[in-house]
Amino acid sequence: MKAVKVIFYNQKGGVGKTTTTVNLGSTLADLGKKVLLVDFDAQCNLTGAVSGDLRKANIYQVIVGQVAAASAVQSTIFPNLYLIPGSLDVAGLSLELVNENNREFFLKTVLEPLDADFDFILLDCPPSLGLETMNALAWADYVLIPLQCEYLAMEGLNLMMRTISGVKKTLNPDLRILGILFTMYSKRALLSRQVVEDISEFFSDLVFKTIIPRTVRLSEAPSHGLPINYYDRSNIGAKAFNELAKEVLSRVE
């Protein structure tokens, strides 16, 4: 059976993309799934959030052919959860690949040998629409869109929908949207509630029922190198990610 390949994509930074990748991955692993996290963002925040080792082989070295993908996979301290670390060098990939043939398919080519080894491969995209993100979109089965509950969310979402539609037509006809996930939600904020209502009305079939709340413990967890289900399992954020994992399983199975 082939892995379910999911990318976490938003062209805006600071929307909870890495937080979602780490905590959904860790929760799926907690539920017995074998999960590989791929840190494809030059900031390498995902790697730190699971106490990964940046001194070992990384995704940049895999892409440019210095090491095989299997050699870059490292175990984490968490059961069923594995990692290919990020690298600062990812930031320059667009320039390195721009003149290469099939430049949108480098990621697909190098990660394909891992398909049979995992139940899920989750990849954290950079917050931009460069060649790195196009590679991710060309490789993935599903896109999960984390969306912060803020004023400009709808405008950014429409742009992402056009991008995904374009990729389906040209690079990856099998690409599907797994869902839109509201993050950093504050039930006390009128704006948060309004954003959820408006986007749910327009994209009702795509919106996850689960909403990720804004919590201090969820923000603290990465600085300790722990996903929220290990940092504070009783936190409402951990409970939300448990519900999200169940929703994801129901959508892909």
Short mmCIF file of C-alpha atoms in Angstrom, two decimals:
data_model
loop_
_atom_site.label_atom_id
_atom_site.label_comp_id
_atom_site.label_asym_id
_atom_site.label_seq_id
_atom_site.Cartn_x
_atom_site.Cartn_y
_atom_site.Cartn_z
CA MET A 1 0.00 0.00 0.00
CA LYS A 2 1.30 3.46 -0.91
CA ALA A 3 1.69 6.27 1.57
CA VAL A 4 -0.88 9.06 1.70
CA LYS A 5 1.12 12.14 0.70
CA VAL A 6 -0.07 15.45 2.16
CA ILE A 7 1.44 18.92 1.88
CA PHE A 8 0.62 21.84 4.18
CA TYR A 9 0.39 24.89 2.00
CA ASN A 10 -0.29 28.55 2.46
CA GLN A 11 1.52 31.33 0.63
CA LYS A 12 1.32 33.45 3.78
CA GLY A 13 3.66 32.81 6.72
CA GLY A 14 2.63 32.63 10.36
CA VAL A 15 -0.67 30.81 9.81
CA GLY A 16 0.13 27.67 11.81
CA LYS A 17 1.38 25.59 8.90
CA THR A 18 4.34 23.99 10.67
CA THR A 19 2.37 23.62 13.91
CA THR A 20 -0.31 21.73 11.98
CA THR A 21 2.19 19.48 10.17
CA VAL A 22 3.99 18.51 13.37
CA ASN A 23 0.97 17.97 15.56
CA LEU A 24 -1.20 16.20 13.02
CA GLY A 25 1.74 13.94 12.18
CA SER A 26 2.45 13.18 15.82
CA THR A 27 -1.21 12.48 16.54
CA LEU A 28 -1.54 10.14 13.54
CA ALA A 29 1.58 8.34 14.80
CA ASP A 30 -0.06 8.14 18.22
CA LEU A 31 -3.03 6.44 16.55
CA GLY A 32 -0.74 3.74 15.17
CA LYS A 33 0.10 5.13 11.73
CA LYS A 34 3.72 5.15 10.53
CA VAL A 35 4.36 8.80 9.66
CA LEU A 36 7.23 10.58 7.91
CA LEU A 37 7.56 14.36 8.30
CA VAL A 38 9.49 16.20 5.58
CA ASP A 39 10.80 19.67 6.42
CA PHE A 40 10.82 21.52 3.09
CA ASP A 41 11.05 25.02 4.56
CA ALA A 42 14.45 26.71 4.84
CA GLN A 43 13.53 27.98 8.32
CA CYS A 44 13.72 24.35 9.56
CA ASN A 45 11.11 24.96 12.28
CA LEU A 46 9.53 21.55 11.80
CA THR A 47 12.86 19.83 12.43
CA GLY A 48 13.30 21.63 15.74
CA ALA A 49 9.70 20.97 16.79
CA VAL A 50 10.36 17.21 16.94
CA SER A 51 13.93 17.50 18.29
CA GLY A 52 15.38 16.50 14.90
CA ASP A 53 19.11 16.51 14.18
CA LEU A 54 20.08 19.17 11.62
CA ARG A 55 23.62 17.81 11.41
CA LYS A 56 22.49 14.71 9.55
CA ALA A 57 21.45 14.25 5.91
CA ASN A 58 18.63 16.61 4.90
CA ILE A 59 16.01 17.22 2.22
CA TYR A 60 18.27 19.55 0.23
CA GLN A 61 20.92 16.83 -0.11
CA VAL A 62 18.20 14.41 -1.21
CA ILE A 63 16.88 16.78 -3.89
CA VAL A 64 20.31 17.50 -5.41
CA GLY A 65 21.23 13.81 -5.40
CA GLN A 66 23.93 13.81 -2.71
CA VAL A 67 22.10 11.15 -0.65
CA ALA A 68 19.19 8.77 -1.18
CA ALA A 69 15.93 9.67 0.54
CA ALA A 70 16.04 6.52 2.69
CA SER A 71 19.43 7.57 4.04
CA ALA A 72 18.06 10.94 5.16
CA VAL A 73 15.18 9.47 7.17
CA GLN A 74 15.86 9.69 10.90
CA SER A 75 13.89 8.27 13.79
CA THR A 76 12.49 10.73 16.29
CA ILE A 77 12.08 10.13 20.01
CA PHE A 78 8.36 9.59 19.38
CA PRO A 79 6.96 6.16 18.38
CA ASN A 80 5.99 5.75 14.70
CA LEU A 81 7.22 9.27 13.84
CA TYR A 82 10.12 9.81 11.42
CA LEU A 83 11.75 12.87 9.87
CA ILE A 84 13.71 14.11 6.89
CA PRO A 85 15.27 17.32 8.27
CA GLY A 86 15.22 20.70 6.61
CA SER A 87 18.17 22.78 5.44
CA LEU A 88 18.90 26.48 4.97
CA ASP A 89 20.05 25.55 1.45
CA VAL A 90 16.45 24.87 0.42
CA ALA A 91 16.09 28.64 0.05
CA GLY A 92 18.30 28.54 -3.05
CA LEU A 93 16.70 25.55 -4.75
CA SER A 94 14.59 27.64 -7.13
CA LEU A 95 17.72 29.18 -8.64
CA GLU A 96 19.54 25.84 -8.82
CA LEU A 97 16.69 24.01 -10.55
CA VAL A 98 15.32 26.75 -12.80
CA ASN A 99 17.19 25.59 -15.92
CA GLU A 100 16.82 21.85 -15.29
CA ASN A 101 14.55 19.59 -17.34
CA ASN A 102 11.40 18.47 -15.48
CA ARG A 103 12.30 20.92 -12.74
CA GLU A 104 8.85 20.58 -11.09
CA PHE A 105 9.30 16.83 -10.52
CA PHE A 106 12.58 16.56 -8.59
CA LEU A 107 10.80 16.03 -5.27
CA LYS A 108 8.47 13.39 -6.72
CA THR A 109 11.40 11.48 -8.20
CA VAL A 110 13.50 11.37 -5.03
CA LEU A 111 10.69 10.64 -2.56
CA GLU A 112 8.91 7.97 -4.61
CA PRO A 113 11.07 5.12 -3.20
CA LEU A 114 9.65 5.87 0.29
CA ASP A 115 6.01 5.38 -0.71
CA ALA A 116 5.78 1.78 0.48
CA ASP A 117 7.53 2.43 3.81
CA PHE A 118 5.00 4.77 5.46
CA ASP A 119 1.27 5.21 5.96
CA PHE A 120 1.55 8.99 5.71
CA ILE A 121 4.20 11.37 4.38
CA LEU A 122 3.50 14.94 5.52
CA LEU A 123 5.48 17.80 4.00
CA ASP A 124 5.74 21.35 5.33
CA CYS A 125 5.98 23.81 2.41
CA PRO A 126 7.75 27.17 2.46
CA PRO A 127 5.38 30.19 2.66
CA SER A 128 5.79 31.17 -0.99
CA LEU A 129 4.94 30.00 -4.48
CA GLY A 130 8.44 29.25 -5.69
CA LEU A 131 9.76 26.21 -7.50
CA GLU A 132 10.02 24.36 -4.18
CA THR A 133 6.28 24.65 -3.61
CA MET A 134 5.52 23.70 -7.21
CA ASN A 135 7.57 20.53 -6.66
CA ALA A 136 5.52 19.79 -3.55
CA LEU A 137 2.23 20.33 -5.39
CA ALA A 138 3.38 18.09 -8.25
CA TRP A 139 4.25 15.30 -5.76
CA ALA A 140 1.33 15.34 -3.32
CA ASP A 141 -1.93 13.41 -3.21
CA TYR A 142 -3.57 16.04 -1.02
CA VAL A 143 -3.22 19.67 0.01
CA LEU A 144 -4.21 20.73 3.52
CA ILE A 145 -4.64 24.50 3.81
CA PRO A 146 -4.14 25.96 7.31
CA LEU A 147 -5.96 29.26 7.47
CA GLN A 148 -5.58 31.83 10.21
CA CYS A 149 -8.84 33.47 11.27
CA GLU A 150 -8.00 36.95 10.04
CA TYR A 151 -9.30 39.69 7.75
CA LEU A 152 -7.39 38.82 4.55
CA ALA A 153 -7.92 35.06 4.76
CA MET A 154 -10.53 34.89 2.01
CA GLU A 155 -8.40 36.83 -0.47
CA GLY A 156 -5.41 34.54 0.09
CA LEU A 157 -7.59 31.45 -0.10
CA ASN A 158 -8.95 32.39 -3.52
CA LEU A 159 -5.39 32.78 -4.83
CA MET A 160 -4.40 29.36 -3.46
CA MET A 161 -7.45 27.73 -5.02
CA ARG A 162 -6.45 29.14 -8.42
CA THR A 163 -2.91 27.86 -7.98
CA ILE A 164 -4.06 24.37 -7.03
CA SER A 165 -6.48 24.30 -9.97
CA GLY A 166 -3.65 25.28 -12.32
CA VAL A 167 -1.38 22.54 -10.95
CA LYS A 168 -4.15 19.95 -11.42
CA LYS A 169 -4.43 20.94 -15.09
CA THR A 170 -0.72 20.97 -15.86
CA LEU A 171 1.40 18.95 -13.39
CA ASN A 172 -0.68 16.70 -11.14
CA PRO A 173 -4.20 15.73 -12.24
CA ASP A 174 -4.66 13.55 -9.14
CA LEU A 175 -4.08 16.40 -6.67
CA ARG A 176 -6.98 16.94 -4.25
CA ILE A 177 -7.72 19.38 -1.47
CA LEU A 178 -7.87 17.45 1.78
CA GLY A 179 -9.45 20.37 3.57
CA ILE A 180 -9.29 23.92 4.89
CA LEU A 181 -8.28 24.09 8.55
CA PHE A 182 -8.97 27.12 10.70
CA THR A 183 -6.05 27.84 13.04
CA MET A 184 -5.29 30.27 15.88
CA TYR A 185 -8.99 30.58 16.58
CA SER A 186 -10.19 32.75 19.46
CA LYS A 187 -13.84 32.26 20.27
CA ARG A 188 -13.84 35.64 22.04
CA ALA A 189 -12.87 37.48 18.85
CA LEU A 190 -15.74 38.54 16.64
CA LEU A 191 -13.41 38.58 13.61
CA SER A 192 -12.44 34.93 14.14
CA ARG A 193 -16.08 33.88 14.23
CA GLN A 194 -16.89 35.97 11.15
CA VAL A 195 -14.03 34.50 9.11
CA VAL A 196 -15.11 30.95 10.01
CA GLU A 197 -18.73 31.70 9.05
CA ASP A 198 -17.86 33.38 5.74
CA ILE A 199 -15.38 30.77 4.50
CA SER A 200 -17.53 27.87 5.70
CA GLU A 201 -20.38 29.29 3.65
CA PHE A 202 -18.31 29.48 0.45
CA PHE A 203 -16.31 26.26 0.89
CA SER A 204 -18.62 24.15 3.07
CA ASP A 205 -17.54 20.76 1.66
CA LEU A 206 -13.85 21.49 2.20
CA VAL A 207 -13.79 22.99 5.68
CA PHE A 208 -12.77 20.67 8.53
CA LYS A 209 -15.22 20.52 11.42
CA THR A 210 -12.24 20.68 13.78
CA ILE A 211 -10.91 24.17 14.54
CA ILE A 212 -7.46 24.63 16.10
CA PRO A 213 -7.64 27.10 18.99
CA ARG A 214 -5.03 29.68 19.93
CA THR A 215 -3.41 28.39 23.15
CA VAL A 216 -0.24 29.27 25.03
CA ARG A 217 0.73 25.60 25.46
CA LEU A 218 0.45 24.97 21.72
CA SER A 219 2.77 27.92 21.08
CA GLU A 220 5.24 26.78 23.74
CA ALA A 221 5.55 23.15 22.64
CA PRO A 222 7.97 23.67 19.66
CA SER A 223 10.52 25.46 21.84
CA HIS A 224 10.74 22.27 23.90
CA GLY A 225 11.09 20.07 20.79
CA LEU A 226 7.79 18.36 21.59
CA PRO A 227 4.48 17.98 19.73
CA ILE A 228 1.51 19.09 21.81
CA ASN A 229 0.34 15.52 22.54
CA TYR A 230 3.65 14.93 24.34
CA TYR A 231 4.04 18.41 25.83
CA ASP A 232 0.54 18.63 27.32
CA ARG A 233 -1.89 15.89 26.31
CA SER A 234 -4.71 17.46 28.33
CA ASN A 235 -4.48 20.79 26.48
CA ILE A 236 -7.42 21.79 24.27
CA GLY A 237 -4.96 22.04 21.38
CA ALA A 238 -3.96 18.39 21.80
CA LYS A 239 -7.62 17.39 21.89
CA ALA A 240 -8.29 19.42 18.74
CA PHE A 241 -5.48 17.69 16.85
CA ASN A 242 -6.80 14.31 17.96
CA GLU A 243 -10.17 15.22 16.42
CA LEU A 244 -8.45 16.53 13.28
CA ALA A 245 -6.51 13.27 12.88
CA LYS A 246 -9.75 11.31 12.98
CA GLU A 247 -11.28 13.62 10.38
CA VAL A 248 -8.24 13.23 8.12
CA LEU A 249 -8.39 9.45 8.41
CA SER A 250 -12.06 9.47 7.47
CA ARG A 251 -11.36 11.64 4.42
CA VAL A 252 -8.45 9.59 3.04
CA GLU A 253 -9.79 6.13 3.88
#
